[in-house]
XYZ file of N, CA and C in Angstrom:
582
model
N 5.724 8.823 24.850
C 4.905 9.781 25.544
C 3.514 9.223 25.846
N 2.866 8.652 24.830
C 1.511 8.142 25.042
C 1.473 6.966 26.008
N 2.584 6.211 26.081
C 2.636 5.085 27.009
C 2.437 5.576 28.442
N 2.958 6.762 28.727
C 2.819 7.326 30.065
C 1.367 7.688 30.367
N 0.627 8.102 29.351
C -0.775 8.473 29.540
C -1.648 7.226 29.630
N -1.437 6.296 28.697
C -2.298 5.121 28.622
C -1.820 3.948 29.465
N -0.581 3.967 29.924
C -0.094 2.956 30.842
C 0.284 1.625 30.221
N 0.191 1.494 28.900
C 0.523 0.225 28.261
C 1.064 0.476 26.861
N 2.271 -0.012 26.623
C 2.884 0.122 25.300
C 2.060 -0.621 24.259
N 1.565 -1.806 24.602
C 0.773 -2.595 23.670
C -0.509 -1.861 23.303
N -1.160 -1.274 24.285
C -2.408 -0.544 24.027
C -2.165 0.629 23.083
N -1.078 1.356 23.306
C -0.758 2.493 22.443
C -0.487 2.024 21.019
N 0.260 0.942 20.877
C 0.537 0.412 19.539
C -0.752 0.001 18.838
N -1.650 -0.642 19.568
C -2.935 -1.044 18.984
C -3.760 0.177 18.590
N -3.787 1.182 19.450
C -4.528 2.406 19.124
C -3.997 3.033 17.837
N -2.682 3.068 17.695
C -2.098 3.645 16.482
C -2.527 2.861 15.244
N -2.489 1.545 15.340
C -2.886 0.715 14.202
C -4.340 0.967 13.841
N -5.234 0.870 14.815
C -6.657 1.021 14.541
C -7.025 2.428 14.086
N -6.470 3.439 14.735
C -6.843 4.816 14.404
C -6.215 5.309 13.107
N -5.091 4.718 12.714
C -4.479 5.085 11.432
C -5.047 4.292 10.264
N -5.798 3.225 10.554
C -6.389 2.386 9.496
C -7.840 2.062 9.858
N -8.706 3.085 9.917
C -10.074 2.869 10.409
C -10.935 1.972 9.526
N -10.553 1.773 8.281
C -11.361 0.973 7.372
C -10.963 -0.502 7.350
N -9.913 -0.869 8.049
C -9.396 -2.241 7.971
C -9.828 -3.104 9.149
N -9.895 -4.410 8.886
C -10.151 -5.418 9.919
C -8.847 -6.159 10.180
N -8.599 -6.465 11.455
C -7.344 -7.116 11.830
C -7.614 -8.367 12.650
N -6.839 -9.403 12.377
C -6.885 -10.652 13.118
C -5.842 -10.567 14.238
N -6.080 -11.239 15.336
C -5.212 -11.139 16.520
C -3.748 -11.440 16.181
N -3.490 -12.531 15.493
C -2.099 -12.897 15.180
C -1.447 -11.860 14.265
N -2.218 -11.346 13.331
C -1.725 -10.308 12.427
C -1.307 -9.064 13.231
N -2.122 -8.679 14.186
C -1.801 -7.534 15.049
C -0.557 -7.810 15.879
N -0.490 -8.995 16.443
C 0.644 -9.371 17.275
C 1.951 -9.262 16.497
N 1.939 -9.747 15.257
C 3.134 -9.670 14.409
C 3.447 -8.223 14.029
N 2.437 -7.471 13.628
C 2.692 -6.123 13.119
C 3.190 -5.168 14.196
N 2.748 -5.344 15.441
C 3.213 -4.436 16.499
C 4.323 -5.058 17.343
N 4.681 -6.293 17.007
C 5.783 -6.990 17.674
C 5.569 -7.086 19.196
N 4.396 -7.592 19.555
C 4.056 -7.819 20.964
C 3.519 -9.238 21.115
N 3.597 -9.764 22.312
C 3.125 -11.130 22.586
C 1.608 -11.217 22.399
N 1.168 -12.341 21.890
C -0.241 -12.508 21.533
C -1.168 -12.378 22.749
N -0.740 -12.871 23.913
C -1.588 -12.757 25.107
C -1.776 -11.299 25.520
N -0.729 -10.516 25.381
C -0.807 -9.093 25.694
C -1.752 -8.394 24.718
N -1.668 -8.761 23.455
C -2.555 -8.186 22.430
C -3.999 -8.555 22.717
N -4.255 -9.823 23.022
C -5.627 -10.261 23.341
C -6.204 -9.498 24.531
N -5.401 -9.353 25.573
C -5.849 -8.639 26.771
C -6.225 -7.195 26.449
N -5.378 -6.526 25.679
C -5.660 -5.129 25.336
C -6.835 -5.004 24.373
N -6.989 -5.973 23.477
C -8.158 -5.960 22.587
C -9.446 -6.079 23.397
N -9.432 -6.960 24.400
C -10.602 -7.106 25.270
C -10.903 -5.805 25.999
N -9.846 -5.144 26.506
C -10.029 -3.859 27.191
C -10.625 -2.812 26.260
N -10.072 -2.692 25.066
C -10.537 -1.687 24.115
C -11.945 -1.996 23.613
N -12.266 -3.290 23.491
C -13.616 -3.677 23.067
C -14.624 -3.396 24.188
N -14.238 -3.664 25.410
C -15.116 -3.418 26.562
C -15.465 -1.928 26.661
N -14.469 -1.065 26.405
C -14.686 0.375 26.442
C -15.565 0.822 25.269
N -15.458 0.124 24.144
C -16.276 0.455 22.976
C -15.518 1.085 21.832
N -14.193 1.267 21.983
C -13.411 1.898 20.925
C -13.193 0.974 19.731
N -13.110 -0.321 19.985
C -13.017 -1.275 18.868
C -14.166 -2.261 18.987
N -14.422 -2.936 17.896
C -15.479 -3.946 17.893
C -14.990 -5.160 17.117
N -15.536 -6.309 17.479
C -15.175 -7.532 16.764
C -16.182 -7.748 15.640
N -15.678 -8.308 14.552
C -16.505 -8.547 13.373
C -16.127 -9.891 12.757
N -17.062 -10.438 12.002
C -16.771 -11.611 11.176
C -16.605 -11.067 9.774
N -15.422 -11.222 9.216
C -15.129 -10.685 7.885
C -15.491 -11.739 6.848
N -16.613 -11.528 6.178
C -17.117 -12.526 5.225
C -16.170 -12.720 4.041
N -15.360 -11.725 3.727
C -14.431 -11.885 2.604
C -13.272 -12.811 2.972
N -13.074 -13.056 4.269
C -11.949 -13.892 4.706
C -12.407 -15.228 5.281
N -13.708 -15.477 5.248
C -14.212 -16.719 5.834
C -13.981 -17.883 4.877
N -13.388 -18.909 5.390
C -13.185 -20.153 4.660
C -14.062 -21.180 5.376
N -14.353 -22.298 4.756
C -15.185 -23.322 5.394
C -14.794 -23.541 6.844
N -15.768 -23.538 7.706
C -15.585 -23.799 9.135
C -14.567 -22.858 9.776
N -14.365 -21.697 9.185
C -13.368 -20.767 9.701
C -14.060 -19.460 10.080
N -14.591 -19.408 11.274
C -15.272 -18.204 11.750
C -14.337 -17.412 12.649
N -13.267 -16.905 12.069
C -12.287 -16.151 12.841
C -12.837 -14.786 13.195
N -12.446 -14.322 14.365
C -12.867 -13.015 14.843
C -11.831 -11.980 14.410
N -12.312 -10.932 13.816
C -11.476 -9.810 13.413
C -11.896 -8.588 14.218
N -10.995 -7.608 14.268
C -11.273 -6.394 15.029
C -11.116 -5.180 14.132
N -11.953 -4.200 14.397
C -11.881 -2.933 13.676
C -12.226 -1.812 14.643
N -11.832 -0.599 14.300
C -12.137 0.531 15.166
C -13.620 0.889 15.014
N -14.230 1.279 16.105
C -15.632 1.697 16.111
C -15.656 3.210 15.891
N -15.853 3.624 14.642
C -15.825 5.051 14.317
C -17.033 5.788 14.898
N -18.021 5.064 15.388
C -19.178 5.690 16.035
C -18.974 5.884 17.537
N -17.863 5.397 18.066
C -17.555 5.566 19.487
C -17.495 7.053 19.797
N -18.100 7.459 20.885
C -18.247 8.885 21.198
C -16.909 9.620 21.309
N -15.865 8.951 21.758
C -14.557 9.598 21.895
C -13.614 9.312 20.720
N -14.113 8.682 19.661
C -13.274 8.341 18.512
C -12.526 9.566 17.960
N -13.223 10.699 17.704
C -12.484 11.856 17.161
C -11.373 12.343 18.087
N -11.607 12.296 19.381
C -10.587 12.753 20.330
C -9.379 11.824 20.347
N -9.626 10.516 20.310
C -8.517 9.561 20.267
C -7.721 9.742 18.967
N -8.423 9.880 17.863
C -7.776 10.063 16.559
C -6.898 11.318 16.591
N -7.434 12.422 17.123
C -6.668 13.667 17.206
C -5.460 13.528 18.127
N -5.617 12.802 19.219
C -4.509 12.605 20.153
C -3.361 11.852 19.477
N -3.691 10.812 18.723
C -2.668 10.047 17.998
C -1.989 10.943 16.963
N -2.775 11.730 16.227
C -2.211 12.625 15.213
C -1.306 13.686 15.842
N -1.744 14.243 16.974
C -0.942 15.276 17.628
C 0.355 14.702 18.196
N 0.312 13.482 18.695
C 1.556 12.873 19.196
C 2.515 12.649 18.034
N 1.973 12.326 16.861
C 2.789 12.141 15.663
C 3.429 13.469 15.247
N 2.662 14.557 15.338
C 3.201 15.877 15.001
C 4.361 16.233 15.923
N 4.219 15.914 17.203
C 5.317 16.184 18.151
C 6.570 15.403 17.779
N 6.393 14.141 17.380
C 7.538 13.335 16.962
C 8.161 13.897 15.690
N 7.318 14.356 14.754
C 7.828 14.940 13.512
C 8.628 16.207 13.808
N 8.130 17.021 14.707
C 8.825 18.252 15.087
C 10.173 17.911 15.732
N 10.181 16.909 16.588
C 11.415 16.469 17.231
C 12.416 15.970 16.197
N 11.922 15.219 15.205
C 12.775 14.724 14.126
C 13.405 15.900 13.379
N 12.599 16.888 13.033
C 13.104 18.055 12.295
C 14.160 18.799 13.101
N 13.922 19.000 14.386
C 14.883 19.707 15.234
C 16.192 18.931 15.336
N 16.095 17.618 15.472
C 17.299 16.792 15.573
C 18.111 16.832 14.285
N 17.443 16.748 13.153
C 18.138 16.750 11.861
C 18.756 18.113 11.595
N 18.066 19.159 11.971
C 18.562 20.519 11.724
C 19.887 20.779 12.433
N 20.163 20.040 13.494
C 21.404 20.224 14.260
C 22.592 19.469 13.658
N 22.345 18.701 12.602
C 23.393 17.832 12.044
C 24.294 18.508 11.019
N 23.983 19.708 10.624
C 24.802 20.374 9.615
C 24.044 21.509 8.980
N 24.409 21.822 7.739
C 23.762 22.920 7.013
C 22.630 22.355 6.168
N 21.426 22.507 6.670
C 20.236 21.998 5.977
C 19.644 23.127 5.141
N 19.514 22.880 3.849
C 18.885 23.855 2.952
C 17.399 23.557 2.768
N 17.055 22.274 2.880
C 15.670 21.879 2.621
C 15.389 20.581 3.366
N 14.252 20.547 4.049
C 13.844 19.345 4.782
C 12.349 19.158 4.566
N 11.996 17.989 4.051
C 10.610 17.729 3.704
C 10.193 16.336 4.152
N 8.983 16.240 4.710
C 8.388 14.966 5.053
C 7.386 14.599 3.966
N 7.406 13.353 3.565
C 6.473 12.871 2.552
C 6.243 11.386 2.814
N 5.732 10.648 1.884
C 5.558 9.204 2.047
C 4.747 8.843 3.272
N 5.347 8.088 4.166
C 4.693 7.633 5.397
C 4.095 8.783 6.199
N 4.801 9.906 6.269
C 4.370 11.021 7.104
C 3.086 11.687 6.614
N 2.789 11.538 5.333
C 1.576 12.155 4.769
C 0.635 11.103 4.183
N 0.829 9.859 4.594
C 0.002 8.742 4.119
C 0.004 8.616 2.604
N 1.188 8.669 2.016
C 1.344 8.489 0.575
C 2.410 7.430 0.321
N 2.034 6.146 0.396
C 3.025 5.067 0.268
C 3.625 4.926 -1.123
N 3.045 5.584 -2.132
C 3.572 5.455 -3.497
C 4.893 6.190 -3.689
N 5.125 7.233 -2.897
C 6.381 7.977 -2.985
C 7.498 7.097 -2.441
N 8.661 7.161 -3.075
C 9.753 6.242 -2.731
C 10.628 6.701 -1.570
N 10.285 7.801 -0.923
C 11.035 8.260 0.240
C 10.074 8.906 1.228
N 10.460 8.904 2.480
C 9.629 9.519 3.516
C 10.214 10.849 3.973
N 11.485 11.037 3.703
C 12.204 12.198 4.207
C 13.207 12.627 3.150
N 13.113 13.886 2.718
C 14.061 14.420 1.740
C 14.857 15.529 2.418
N 16.176 15.375 2.380
C 17.078 16.349 3.000
C 18.021 16.862 1.918
N 18.109 18.191 1.820
C 19.079 18.808 0.915
C 20.036 19.606 1.780
N 21.321 19.287 1.642
C 22.324 19.995 2.428
C 23.510 19.112 2.730
N 24.342 19.593 3.619
C 25.550 18.878 4.003
C 25.416 18.486 5.474
N 25.247 17.175 5.741
C 25.031 16.728 7.113
C 25.894 15.521 7.441
N 25.991 15.225 8.714
C 26.727 14.061 9.214
C 25.853 12.819 9.027
N 26.227 11.953 8.093
C 25.424 10.785 7.744
C 25.300 9.776 8.888
N 26.379 9.589 9.637
C 26.346 8.614 10.734
C 25.397 9.052 11.843
N 25.433 10.327 12.173
C 24.523 10.839 13.197
C 23.079 10.775 12.715
N 22.874 11.026 11.422
C 21.519 10.930 10.864
C 20.992 9.504 10.994
N 21.836 8.523 10.711
C 21.398 7.126 10.829
C 20.920 6.807 12.242
N 21.616 7.342 13.242
C 21.211 7.118 14.634
C 19.860 7.762 14.924
N 19.659 8.970 14.429
C 18.382 9.662 14.633
C 17.255 8.906 13.941
N 17.508 8.464 12.717
C 16.489 7.726 11.960
C 16.133 6.436 12.687
N 17.132 5.735 13.188
C 16.876 4.479 13.905
C 15.981 4.716 15.123
N 16.258 5.780 15.874
C 15.430 6.108 17.039
C 14.008 6.464 16.602
N 13.895 7.239 15.536
C 12.568 7.638 15.055
C 11.788 6.440 14.511
N 12.477 5.501 13.888
C 11.798 4.294 13.418
C 11.190 3.552 14.598
N 11.928 3.540 15.700
C 11.404 2.908 16.912
C 10.185 3.678 17.430
N 10.280 5.000 17.483
C 9.180 5.833 17.991
C 7.932 5.739 17.110
N 8.141 5.770 15.781
C 7.016 5.715 14.853
C 6.560 4.281 14.579
N 7.385 3.318 14.993
C 7.116 1.906 14.715
C 6.928 1.691 13.214
N 7.847 2.269 12.463
C 7.752 2.277 11.005
C 9.143 2.508 10.434
N 9.481 1.792 9.370
C 10.734 2.063 8.681
C 10.627 3.433 8.027
N 11.674 4.240 8.141
C 11.681 5.562 7.527
C 12.722 5.563 6.407
N 12.242 5.743 5.187
C 13.125 5.813 4.025
C 13.538 7.269 3.847
N 14.831 7.509 3.669
C 15.276 8.888 3.550
C 16.219 9.058 2.375
N 16.259 10.292 1.867
C 17.111 10.645 0.746
C 17.863 11.913 1.110
N 19.175 11.891 0.890
C 20.011 13.059 1.137
C 20.601 13.494 -0.200
N 20.427 14.758 -0.537
C 20.992 15.310 -1.764
C 21.836 16.531 -1.421
N 22.933 16.699 -2.136
C 23.700 17.940 -1.995
C 22.923 19.039 -2.722
N 23.281 20.292 -2.474
C 22.621 21.402 -3.177
C 22.747 21.238 -4.685
N 23.974 20.922 -5.147
C 24.228 20.780 -6.574
C 23.378 19.662 -7.178
N 23.331 18.509 -6.499
C 22.555 17.383 -7.025
C 21.070 17.720 -7.069
N 20.566 18.380 -6.036
C 19.155 18.771 -6.026
C 18.845 19.682 -7.208
N 19.672 20.721 -7.408
C 19.417 21.676 -8.499
C 19.535 20.992 -9.864
N 20.525 20.117 -10.022
C 20.680 19.396 -11.295
C 19.452 18.532 -11.572
N 19.042 17.734 -10.573
C 17.869 16.865 -10.756
C 16.613 17.685 -11.021
N 16.511 18.819 -10.381
C 15.358 19.693 -10.574
C 15.342 20.248 -12.004
N 16.517 20.626 -12.525
C 16.619 21.175 -13.881
C 16.244 20.153 -14.949
N 16.665 18.913 -14.754
C 16.388 17.889 -15.783
C 15.051 17.189 -15.553
N 14.287 17.666 -14.585
C 12.991 17.084 -14.211
C 13.133 15.590 -13.938
N 14.057 15.280 -13.047
C 14.285 13.908 -12.600
C 12.966 13.316 -12.089
N 12.619 12.122 -12.558
C 11.331 11.515 -12.210
C 11.166 11.342 -10.697
N 12.192 10.825 -10.026
C 12.117 10.619 -8.581
C 11.835 11.942 -7.872
N 12.644 12.951 -8.158
C 12.490 14.240 -7.492
C 11.157 14.894 -7.862
N 10.763 14.773 -9.116
C 9.484 15.349 -9.554
C 8.327 14.725 -8.781
N 8.311 13.385 -8.666
C 7.238 12.693 -7.933
C 7.187 13.134 -6.468
N 8.362 13.266 -5.864
C 8.434 13.665 -4.459
C 7.946 15.102 -4.284
N 8.425 16.005 -5.131
C 8.109 17.425 -4.982
C 6.660 17.745 -5.358
N 6.089 16.997 -6.287
C 4.720 17.266 -6.720
C 3.677 16.567 -5.852
N 4.110 15.599 -5.056
C 3.181 14.854 -4.205
C 2.839 15.602 -2.932
N 2.040 14.943 -2.127
C 1.658 15.497 -0.824
C 2.901 15.560 0.049
N 3.070 16.663 0.789
C 4.314 16.841 1.543
C 4.123 17.844 2.671
N 5.080 17.803 3.598
C 5.171 18.797 4.662
C 6.589 19.341 4.593
N 6.723 20.621 4.251
C 8.047 21.243 4.160
C 8.358 21.872 5.511
N 9.442 21.414 6.128
C 9.830 21.897 7.450
C 10.900 22.978 7.383
N 11.793 22.879 6.409
C 12.845 23.877 6.217
C 12.945 24.138 4.719
N 12.940 25.400 4.321
C 13.117 25.739 2.901
C 13.987 26.975 2.778
N 15.283 26.745 2.673
C 16.229 27.834 2.424
C 16.702 27.817 0.986
N 16.147 26.941 0.155
C 16.518 26.877 -1.247
C 16.016 28.092 -2.012
N 14.840 28.556 -1.633
C 14.248 29.689 -2.348
C 15.030 30.981 -2.100
N 15.888 30.992 -1.087
C 16.681 32.181 -0.783
C 17.952 32.258 -1.618
N 18.229 31.188 -2.367
C 19.470 31.161 -3.171
C 19.278 31.892 -4.473
């Protein structure tokens, strides 16, 4: 969706990286590898974004080695449109999350659907998506693969039957406890109706 607005897939990928990690500095080759785009395309878009003022180049003294004055890039949080760009990226992510939930809900009888991990910026949790119910696993894999492409991120998911969820909940299973007690977005909750 954002590619249609901004006109460049590389630019959108760079915006996502910078706006989701405002405190980090990135080297050109590192960016090229992480977004899986050609280095010349990355350089061109970095120049465009720097010219506009959304990103700035810096010399990272913690990474300087003798005679190594590499240029790093970071987002300019003082840029006048920074909050609007940040909100636009977040809102596009919400639309993708909503689409993911709608797609998964069509796969079977979902009792509980929760986003965590990557979706709530909590990398310590061992899953990004918790599904309780009876669903078509093969169709889910296809949806996850498409969403990984859209989010440009691996999505770790866990599927539990109703019985397994209740059993793990009763014995205070460490995995389930960490997931349920952590930061989360609950999209479907029909468990409380049982």
